[in-house]
Short mmCIF file of C-alpha atoms and ligand atoms in Angstrom, two decimals:
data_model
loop_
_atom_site.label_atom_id
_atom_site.label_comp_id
_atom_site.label_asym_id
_atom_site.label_seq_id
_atom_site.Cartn_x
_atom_site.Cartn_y
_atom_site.Cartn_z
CA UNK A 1 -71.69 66.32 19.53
CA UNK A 2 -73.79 64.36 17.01
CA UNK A 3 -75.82 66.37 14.19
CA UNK A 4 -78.11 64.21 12.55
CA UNK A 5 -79.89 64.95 9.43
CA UNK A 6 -82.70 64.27 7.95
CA UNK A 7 -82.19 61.63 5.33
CA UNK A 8 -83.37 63.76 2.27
CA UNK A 9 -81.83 66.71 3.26
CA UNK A 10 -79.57 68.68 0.27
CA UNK A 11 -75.36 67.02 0.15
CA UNK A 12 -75.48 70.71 -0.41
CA UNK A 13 -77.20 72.04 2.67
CA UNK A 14 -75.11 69.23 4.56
CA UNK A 15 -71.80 70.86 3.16
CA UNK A 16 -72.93 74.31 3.94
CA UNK A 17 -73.19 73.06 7.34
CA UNK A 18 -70.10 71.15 7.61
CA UNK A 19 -68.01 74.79 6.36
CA UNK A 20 -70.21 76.46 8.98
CA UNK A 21 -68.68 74.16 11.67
CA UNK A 22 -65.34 74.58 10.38
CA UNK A 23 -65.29 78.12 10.51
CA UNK A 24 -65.82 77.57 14.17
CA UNK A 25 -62.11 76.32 14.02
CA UNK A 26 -63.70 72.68 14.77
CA UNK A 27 -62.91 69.53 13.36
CA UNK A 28 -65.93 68.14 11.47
CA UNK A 29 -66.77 64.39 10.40
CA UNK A 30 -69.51 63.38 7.90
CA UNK A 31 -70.48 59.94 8.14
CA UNK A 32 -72.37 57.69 5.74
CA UNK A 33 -74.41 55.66 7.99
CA UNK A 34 -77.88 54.81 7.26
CA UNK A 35 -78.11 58.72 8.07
CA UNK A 36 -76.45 61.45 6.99
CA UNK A 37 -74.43 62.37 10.56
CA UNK A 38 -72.11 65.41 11.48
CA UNK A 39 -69.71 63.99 14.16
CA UNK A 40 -68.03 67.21 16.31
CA UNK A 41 -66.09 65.62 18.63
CA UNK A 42 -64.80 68.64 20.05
CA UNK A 43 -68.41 70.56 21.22
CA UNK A 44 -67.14 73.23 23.92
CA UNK A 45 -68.53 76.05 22.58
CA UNK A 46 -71.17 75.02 20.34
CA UNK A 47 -74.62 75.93 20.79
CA UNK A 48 -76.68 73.21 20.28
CA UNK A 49 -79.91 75.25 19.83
CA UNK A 50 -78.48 76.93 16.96
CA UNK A 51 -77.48 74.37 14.99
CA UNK A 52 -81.34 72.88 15.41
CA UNK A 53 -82.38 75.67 13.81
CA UNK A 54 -80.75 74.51 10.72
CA UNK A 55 -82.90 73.48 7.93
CA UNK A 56 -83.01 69.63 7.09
CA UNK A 57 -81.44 69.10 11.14
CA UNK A 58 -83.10 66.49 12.81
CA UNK A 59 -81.78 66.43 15.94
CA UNK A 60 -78.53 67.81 17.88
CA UNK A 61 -77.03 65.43 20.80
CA UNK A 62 -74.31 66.25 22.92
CA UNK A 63 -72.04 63.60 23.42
CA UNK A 64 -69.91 63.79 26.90
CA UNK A 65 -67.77 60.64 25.48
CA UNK A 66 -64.68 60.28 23.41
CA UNK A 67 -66.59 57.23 21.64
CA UNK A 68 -69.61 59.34 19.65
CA UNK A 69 -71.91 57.21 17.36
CA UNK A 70 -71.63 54.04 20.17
CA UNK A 71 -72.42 56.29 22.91
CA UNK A 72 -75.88 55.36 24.63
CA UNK A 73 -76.72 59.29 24.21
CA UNK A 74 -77.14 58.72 20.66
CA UNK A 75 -80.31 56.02 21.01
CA UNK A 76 -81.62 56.19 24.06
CA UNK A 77 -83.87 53.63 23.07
CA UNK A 78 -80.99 50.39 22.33
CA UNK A 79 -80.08 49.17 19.25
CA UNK A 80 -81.60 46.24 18.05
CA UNK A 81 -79.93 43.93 14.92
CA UNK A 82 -81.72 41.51 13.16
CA UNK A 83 -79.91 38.11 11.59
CA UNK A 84 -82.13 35.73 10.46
CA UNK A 85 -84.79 35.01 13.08
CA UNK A 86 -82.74 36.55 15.85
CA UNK A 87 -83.42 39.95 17.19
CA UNK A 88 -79.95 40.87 18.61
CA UNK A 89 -80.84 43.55 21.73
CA UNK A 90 -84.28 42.64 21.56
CA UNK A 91 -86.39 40.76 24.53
CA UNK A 92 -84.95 37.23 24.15
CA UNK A 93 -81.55 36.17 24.57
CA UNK A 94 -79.94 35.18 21.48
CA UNK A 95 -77.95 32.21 21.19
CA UNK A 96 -74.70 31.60 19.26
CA UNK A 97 -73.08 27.63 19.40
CA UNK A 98 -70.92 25.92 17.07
CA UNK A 99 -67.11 24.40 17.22
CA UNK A 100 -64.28 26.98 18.11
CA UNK A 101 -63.38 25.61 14.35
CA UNK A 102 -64.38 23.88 11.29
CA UNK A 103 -62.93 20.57 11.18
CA UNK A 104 -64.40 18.89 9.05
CA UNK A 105 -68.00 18.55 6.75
CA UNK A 106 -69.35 16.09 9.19
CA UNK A 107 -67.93 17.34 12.19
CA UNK A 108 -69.61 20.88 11.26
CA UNK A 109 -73.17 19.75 10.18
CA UNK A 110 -73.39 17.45 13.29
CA UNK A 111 -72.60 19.95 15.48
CA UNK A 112 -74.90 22.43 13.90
CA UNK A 113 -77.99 20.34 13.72
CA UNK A 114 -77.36 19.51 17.42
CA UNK A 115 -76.94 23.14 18.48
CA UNK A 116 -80.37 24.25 16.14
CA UNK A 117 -82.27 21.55 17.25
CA UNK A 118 -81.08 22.38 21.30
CA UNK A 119 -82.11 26.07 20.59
CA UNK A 120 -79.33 28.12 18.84
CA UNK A 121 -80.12 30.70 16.69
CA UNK A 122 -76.97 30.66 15.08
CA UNK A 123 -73.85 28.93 14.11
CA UNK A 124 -70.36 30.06 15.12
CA UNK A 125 -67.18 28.46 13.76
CA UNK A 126 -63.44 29.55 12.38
CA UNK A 127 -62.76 29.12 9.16
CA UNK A 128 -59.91 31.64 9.60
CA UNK A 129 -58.26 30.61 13.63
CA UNK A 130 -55.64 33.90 15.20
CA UNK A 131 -53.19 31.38 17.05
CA UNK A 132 -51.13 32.39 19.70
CA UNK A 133 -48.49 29.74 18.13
CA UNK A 134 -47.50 29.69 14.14
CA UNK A 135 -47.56 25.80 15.04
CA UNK A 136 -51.53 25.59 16.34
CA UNK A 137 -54.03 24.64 13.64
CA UNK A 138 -54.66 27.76 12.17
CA UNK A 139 -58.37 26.92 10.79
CA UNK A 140 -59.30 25.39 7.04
CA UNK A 141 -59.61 28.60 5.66
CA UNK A 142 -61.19 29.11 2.51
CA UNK A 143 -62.30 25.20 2.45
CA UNK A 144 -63.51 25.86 5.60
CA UNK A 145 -65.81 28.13 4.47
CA UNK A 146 -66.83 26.24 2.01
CA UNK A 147 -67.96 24.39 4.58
CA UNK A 148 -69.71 27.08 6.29
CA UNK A 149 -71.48 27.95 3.31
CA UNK A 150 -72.29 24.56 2.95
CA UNK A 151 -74.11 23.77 6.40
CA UNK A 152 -75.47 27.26 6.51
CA UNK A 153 -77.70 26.22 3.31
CA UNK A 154 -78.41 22.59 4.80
CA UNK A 155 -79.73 23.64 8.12
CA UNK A 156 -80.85 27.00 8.01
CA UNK A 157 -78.87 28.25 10.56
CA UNK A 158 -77.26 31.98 9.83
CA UNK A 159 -73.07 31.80 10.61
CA UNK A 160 -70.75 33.87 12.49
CA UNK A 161 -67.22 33.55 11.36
CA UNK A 162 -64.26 34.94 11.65
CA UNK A 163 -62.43 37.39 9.38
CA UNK A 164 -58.74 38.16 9.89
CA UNK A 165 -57.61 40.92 7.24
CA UNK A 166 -59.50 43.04 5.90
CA UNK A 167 -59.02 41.85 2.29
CA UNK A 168 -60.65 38.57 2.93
CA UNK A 169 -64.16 40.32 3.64
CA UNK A 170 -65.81 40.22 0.64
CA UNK A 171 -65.52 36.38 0.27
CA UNK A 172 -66.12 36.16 4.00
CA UNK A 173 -69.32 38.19 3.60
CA UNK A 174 -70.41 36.10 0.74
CA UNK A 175 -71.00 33.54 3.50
CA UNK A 176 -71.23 34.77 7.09
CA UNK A 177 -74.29 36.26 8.55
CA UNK A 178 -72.14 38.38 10.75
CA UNK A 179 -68.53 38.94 10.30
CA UNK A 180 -66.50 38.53 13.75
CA UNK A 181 -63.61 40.36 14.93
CA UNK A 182 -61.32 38.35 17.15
CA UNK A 183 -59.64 39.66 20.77
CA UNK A 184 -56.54 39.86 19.23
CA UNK A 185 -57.84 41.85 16.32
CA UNK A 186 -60.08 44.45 18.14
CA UNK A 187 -57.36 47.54 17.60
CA UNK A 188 -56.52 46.19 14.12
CA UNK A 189 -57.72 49.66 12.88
CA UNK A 190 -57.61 48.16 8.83
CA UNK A 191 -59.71 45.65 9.54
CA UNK A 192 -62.25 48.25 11.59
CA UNK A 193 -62.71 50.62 8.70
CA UNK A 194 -62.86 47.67 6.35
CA UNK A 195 -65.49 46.49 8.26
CA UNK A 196 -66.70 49.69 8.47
CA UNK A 197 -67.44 50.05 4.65
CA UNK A 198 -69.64 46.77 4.33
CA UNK A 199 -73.10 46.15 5.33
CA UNK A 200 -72.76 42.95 7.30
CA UNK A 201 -73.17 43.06 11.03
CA UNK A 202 -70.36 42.67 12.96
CA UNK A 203 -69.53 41.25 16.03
CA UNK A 204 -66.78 42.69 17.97
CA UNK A 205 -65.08 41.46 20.86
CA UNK A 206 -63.20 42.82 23.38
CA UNK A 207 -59.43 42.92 23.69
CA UNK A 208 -57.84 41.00 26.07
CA UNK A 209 -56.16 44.15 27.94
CA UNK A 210 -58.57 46.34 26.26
CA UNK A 211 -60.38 48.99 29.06
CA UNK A 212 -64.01 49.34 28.08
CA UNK A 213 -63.74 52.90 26.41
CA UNK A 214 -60.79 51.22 23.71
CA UNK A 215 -63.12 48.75 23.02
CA UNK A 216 -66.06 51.65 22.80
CA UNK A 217 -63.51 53.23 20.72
CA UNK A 218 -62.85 50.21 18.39
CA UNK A 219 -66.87 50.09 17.99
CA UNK A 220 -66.88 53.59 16.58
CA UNK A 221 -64.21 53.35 14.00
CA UNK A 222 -66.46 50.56 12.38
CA UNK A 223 -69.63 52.98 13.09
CA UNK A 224 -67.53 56.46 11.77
CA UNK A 225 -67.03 54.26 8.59
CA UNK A 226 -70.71 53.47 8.06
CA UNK A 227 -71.37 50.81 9.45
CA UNK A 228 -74.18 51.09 12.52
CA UNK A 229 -74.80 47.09 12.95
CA UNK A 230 -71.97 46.82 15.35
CA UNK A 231 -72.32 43.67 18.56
CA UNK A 232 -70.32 43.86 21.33
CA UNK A 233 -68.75 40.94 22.56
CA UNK A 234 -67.05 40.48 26.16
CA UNK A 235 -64.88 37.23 25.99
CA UNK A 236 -62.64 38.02 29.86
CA UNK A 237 -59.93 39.96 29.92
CA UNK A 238 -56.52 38.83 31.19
CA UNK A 239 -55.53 39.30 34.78
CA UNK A 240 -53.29 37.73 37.48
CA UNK A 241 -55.44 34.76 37.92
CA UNK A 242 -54.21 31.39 36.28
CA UNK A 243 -57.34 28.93 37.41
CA UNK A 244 -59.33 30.25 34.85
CA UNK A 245 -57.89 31.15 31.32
CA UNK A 246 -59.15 34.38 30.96
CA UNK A 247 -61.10 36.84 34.06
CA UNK A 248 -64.99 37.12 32.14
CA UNK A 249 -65.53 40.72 33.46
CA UNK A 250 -69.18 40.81 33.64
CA UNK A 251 -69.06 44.16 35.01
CA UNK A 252 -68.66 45.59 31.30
CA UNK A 253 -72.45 44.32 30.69
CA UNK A 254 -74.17 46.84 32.83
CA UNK A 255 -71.44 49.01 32.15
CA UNK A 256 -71.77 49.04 28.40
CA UNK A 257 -75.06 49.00 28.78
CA UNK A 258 -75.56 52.50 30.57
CA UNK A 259 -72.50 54.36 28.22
CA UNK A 260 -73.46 52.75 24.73
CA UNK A 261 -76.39 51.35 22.98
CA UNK A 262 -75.20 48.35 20.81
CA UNK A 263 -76.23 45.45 22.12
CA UNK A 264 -73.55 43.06 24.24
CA UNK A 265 -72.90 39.27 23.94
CA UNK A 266 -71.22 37.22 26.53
CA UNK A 267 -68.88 34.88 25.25
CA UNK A 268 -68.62 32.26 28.42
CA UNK A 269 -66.45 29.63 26.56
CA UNK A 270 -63.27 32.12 26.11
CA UNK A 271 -63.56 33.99 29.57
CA UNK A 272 -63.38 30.99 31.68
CA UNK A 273 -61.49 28.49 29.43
CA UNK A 274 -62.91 25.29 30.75
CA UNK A 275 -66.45 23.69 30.43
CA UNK A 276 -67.14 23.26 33.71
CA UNK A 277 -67.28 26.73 34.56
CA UNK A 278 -69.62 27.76 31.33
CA UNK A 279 -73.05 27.21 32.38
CA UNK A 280 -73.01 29.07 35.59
CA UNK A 281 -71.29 32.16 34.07
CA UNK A 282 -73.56 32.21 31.13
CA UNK A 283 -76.84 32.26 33.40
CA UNK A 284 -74.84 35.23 35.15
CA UNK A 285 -74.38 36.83 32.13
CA UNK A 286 -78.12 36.82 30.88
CA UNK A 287 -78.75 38.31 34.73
CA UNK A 288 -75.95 40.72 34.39
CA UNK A 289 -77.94 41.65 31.23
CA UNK A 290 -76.27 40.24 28.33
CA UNK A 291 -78.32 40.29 25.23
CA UNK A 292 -76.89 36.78 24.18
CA UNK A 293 -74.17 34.47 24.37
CA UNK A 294 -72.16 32.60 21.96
CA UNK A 295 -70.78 29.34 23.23
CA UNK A 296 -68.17 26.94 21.95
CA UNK A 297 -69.67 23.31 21.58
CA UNK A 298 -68.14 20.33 19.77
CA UNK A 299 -69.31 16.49 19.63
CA UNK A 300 -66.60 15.40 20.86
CA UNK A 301 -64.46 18.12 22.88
CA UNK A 302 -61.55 15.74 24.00
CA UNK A 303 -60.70 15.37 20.16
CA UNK A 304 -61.36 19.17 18.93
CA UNK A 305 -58.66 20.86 17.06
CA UNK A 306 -58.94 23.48 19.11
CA UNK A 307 -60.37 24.69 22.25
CA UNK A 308 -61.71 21.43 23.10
CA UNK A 309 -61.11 21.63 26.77
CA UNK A 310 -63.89 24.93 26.96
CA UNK A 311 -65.77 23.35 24.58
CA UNK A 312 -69.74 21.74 25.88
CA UNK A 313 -71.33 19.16 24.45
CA UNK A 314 -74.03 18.85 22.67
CA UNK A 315 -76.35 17.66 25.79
CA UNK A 316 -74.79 19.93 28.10
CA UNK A 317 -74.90 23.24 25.61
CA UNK A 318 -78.70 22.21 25.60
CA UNK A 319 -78.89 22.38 29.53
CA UNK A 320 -77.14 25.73 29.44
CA UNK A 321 -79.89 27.28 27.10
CA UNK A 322 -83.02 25.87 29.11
CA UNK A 323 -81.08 27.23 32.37
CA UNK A 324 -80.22 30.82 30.61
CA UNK A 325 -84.05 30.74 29.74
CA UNK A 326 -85.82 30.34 32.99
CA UNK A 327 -82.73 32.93 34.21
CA UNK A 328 -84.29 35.47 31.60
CA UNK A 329 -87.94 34.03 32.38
CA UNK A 330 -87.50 35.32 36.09
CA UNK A 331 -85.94 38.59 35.12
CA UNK A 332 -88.88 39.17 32.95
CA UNK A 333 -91.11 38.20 35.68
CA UNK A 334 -89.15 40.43 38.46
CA UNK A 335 -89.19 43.66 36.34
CA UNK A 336 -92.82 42.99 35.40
CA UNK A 337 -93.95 43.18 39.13
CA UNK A 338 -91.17 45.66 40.01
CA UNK A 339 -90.46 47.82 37.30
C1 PEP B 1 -62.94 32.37 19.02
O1 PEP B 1 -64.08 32.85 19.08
O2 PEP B 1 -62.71 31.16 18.76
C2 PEP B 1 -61.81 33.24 19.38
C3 PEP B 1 -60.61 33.07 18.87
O3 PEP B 1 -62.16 34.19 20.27
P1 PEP B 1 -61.31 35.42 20.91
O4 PEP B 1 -61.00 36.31 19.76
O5 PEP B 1 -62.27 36.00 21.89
O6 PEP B 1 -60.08 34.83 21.56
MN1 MN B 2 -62.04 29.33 20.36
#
């Protein structure tokens, strides 16, 4: 169960009400979100009316979910981010396109003026890369966001980027627009509260063998530490099947969808693991319902440091977004005659 209240109301009265709880023999959790929130996750025999009754209460909502705060019971209405121009969970798909990497100053400005001018709202890249192998390139790291911040002031573009422990954030922050949390990372519970206790949105993807309620789960530890501005990222998940790198489950769109209310990215590039397969899984994404995608591209993908084989191109990324938008054109068009 989820007390909200209102955002004046007395620490006081709030505490009163937390001891109330607890008298109950109930575990209690006071978050310090953009609201003052009461977090019962164990509601059995709570009466819901009562506690409404409560002076500075705003409103009481069950939960029937482990997962709390993400749950879709809490906003009915969606949650909507905004970075930049962008309106993450809003009516347009948003668009994220850079280099699995930062190479190099050129390398990154080229590709970033390329995505921009093709439609991208913003600019994805590792400064910071989680290898599978100690021997892979494991990003430029702090130079590389150097770069970042560099190209980020050049073309306007806001930057998603990668942030491995939590005591890199700050820095991190200083530059990216949203702060990502890699597959690998998505039970690194640290690195959850850490990014928890900072403002920037964050953009969280989903395990590779995570189930949808662990990743639902990893959503609210960075929501139970304050931070509401969470975007959910589905990036395949690993199965038996070797022809593709990774299985893109795109049932976890309409899935998440109906049991949470952050918004959901697709991430096309990492769930099938080879260009040819990107464009037709991210127009299925934007008809599954996706609220965006974010899409490796790189000028020249048979020489990228990484990733290069699931990498598009500059002209092809720039098919892919005028194919997602007449995809989301016609959904807007069947739901306005058939709501
Ligand atoms: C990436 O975005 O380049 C990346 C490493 O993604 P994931 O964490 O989904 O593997
Ligand atoms: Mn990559």
């Amino acid at each position: 169960m989820i007390v909200e209240c209102a955002s004046d109301m007395d620490p006081r009265a709030i505490q009163r009400l937390v001891e109330h709880l607890q008298a109950r023999g109930k575990p209690v959790y006071r978050i310090h979100g953009p609201q003052p929130v009461l977090v019962c996750p164990d509601d059995h025999d709570l009466d819901p009316q009562e506690l409404q009754t409560w002076p500075g209460v705003r409103r009481v909502i069950p939960v029937r979910h482990a997962f709390q705060l993400a749950a879709r019971d809490y906003r009915p209405e969606g949650t909507q981010i905004r970075v930049g121009e962008a309106l993450i969970g809003g009516e347009e798909p948003v668009l994220i396109a850079g280099p699995c990497a930062v190479e190099s100053r050129a390398q990154l400005l080229e590709t970033a003026y390329a995505v921009r001018e093709a439609g991208a709202h913003m600019l994805r890249a590792g400064a910071f890369k989680p290898r599978t192998s100690p021997y892979s390139f494991q990003g430029l790291g702090w130079e590389g966001l150097e770069l970042l911040a560099e190209v980020r002031a050049e073309t306007g573009l806001p930057v998603v980027t990668e942030v491995m422990a939590p005591e890199e954030i700050p820095l991190v922050a200083e530059v990216a627009d949203v702060l990502q949390i890699g597959a690998r990372n998505m039970q690194n519970f640290s690195l959850l509260k850490a990014a928890g206790r900072q403002p920037k949105p964050v953009l969280l993807k989903r395990g590779m063998s995570a189930t949808i309620e662990e990743w639902l789960l990893a959503a609210e530890y960075i929501m139970a530490y304050g931070n509401f501005q969470v975007i959910l990222c589905e990036r395949g998940i690993r199965t038996f099947e070797r022809m593709t790198r990774n299985t893109l489950d795109l049932n976890a769109v309409p899935v998440v969808k109906r049991l949470s209310h952050l918004p959901v990215l697709v991430d096309p590039s990492h769930g099938t693991g080879d260009a040819a397969y990107v464009i037709p899984m991210a127009r299925a994404a934007i008809a599954a319902g996706a609220d965006g995608l974010i899409t490796e591209v790189h000028i020249r993908p048979q020489e990228a440091w990484s990733d290069g084989r699931q990498s598009l191109t500059p002209e092809a990324f720039a098919r892919m977004v005028r194919e997602v938008r007449a995809v989301a054109r016609a959904l807007r068009e069947l739901y306005r005659d058939a709501p």
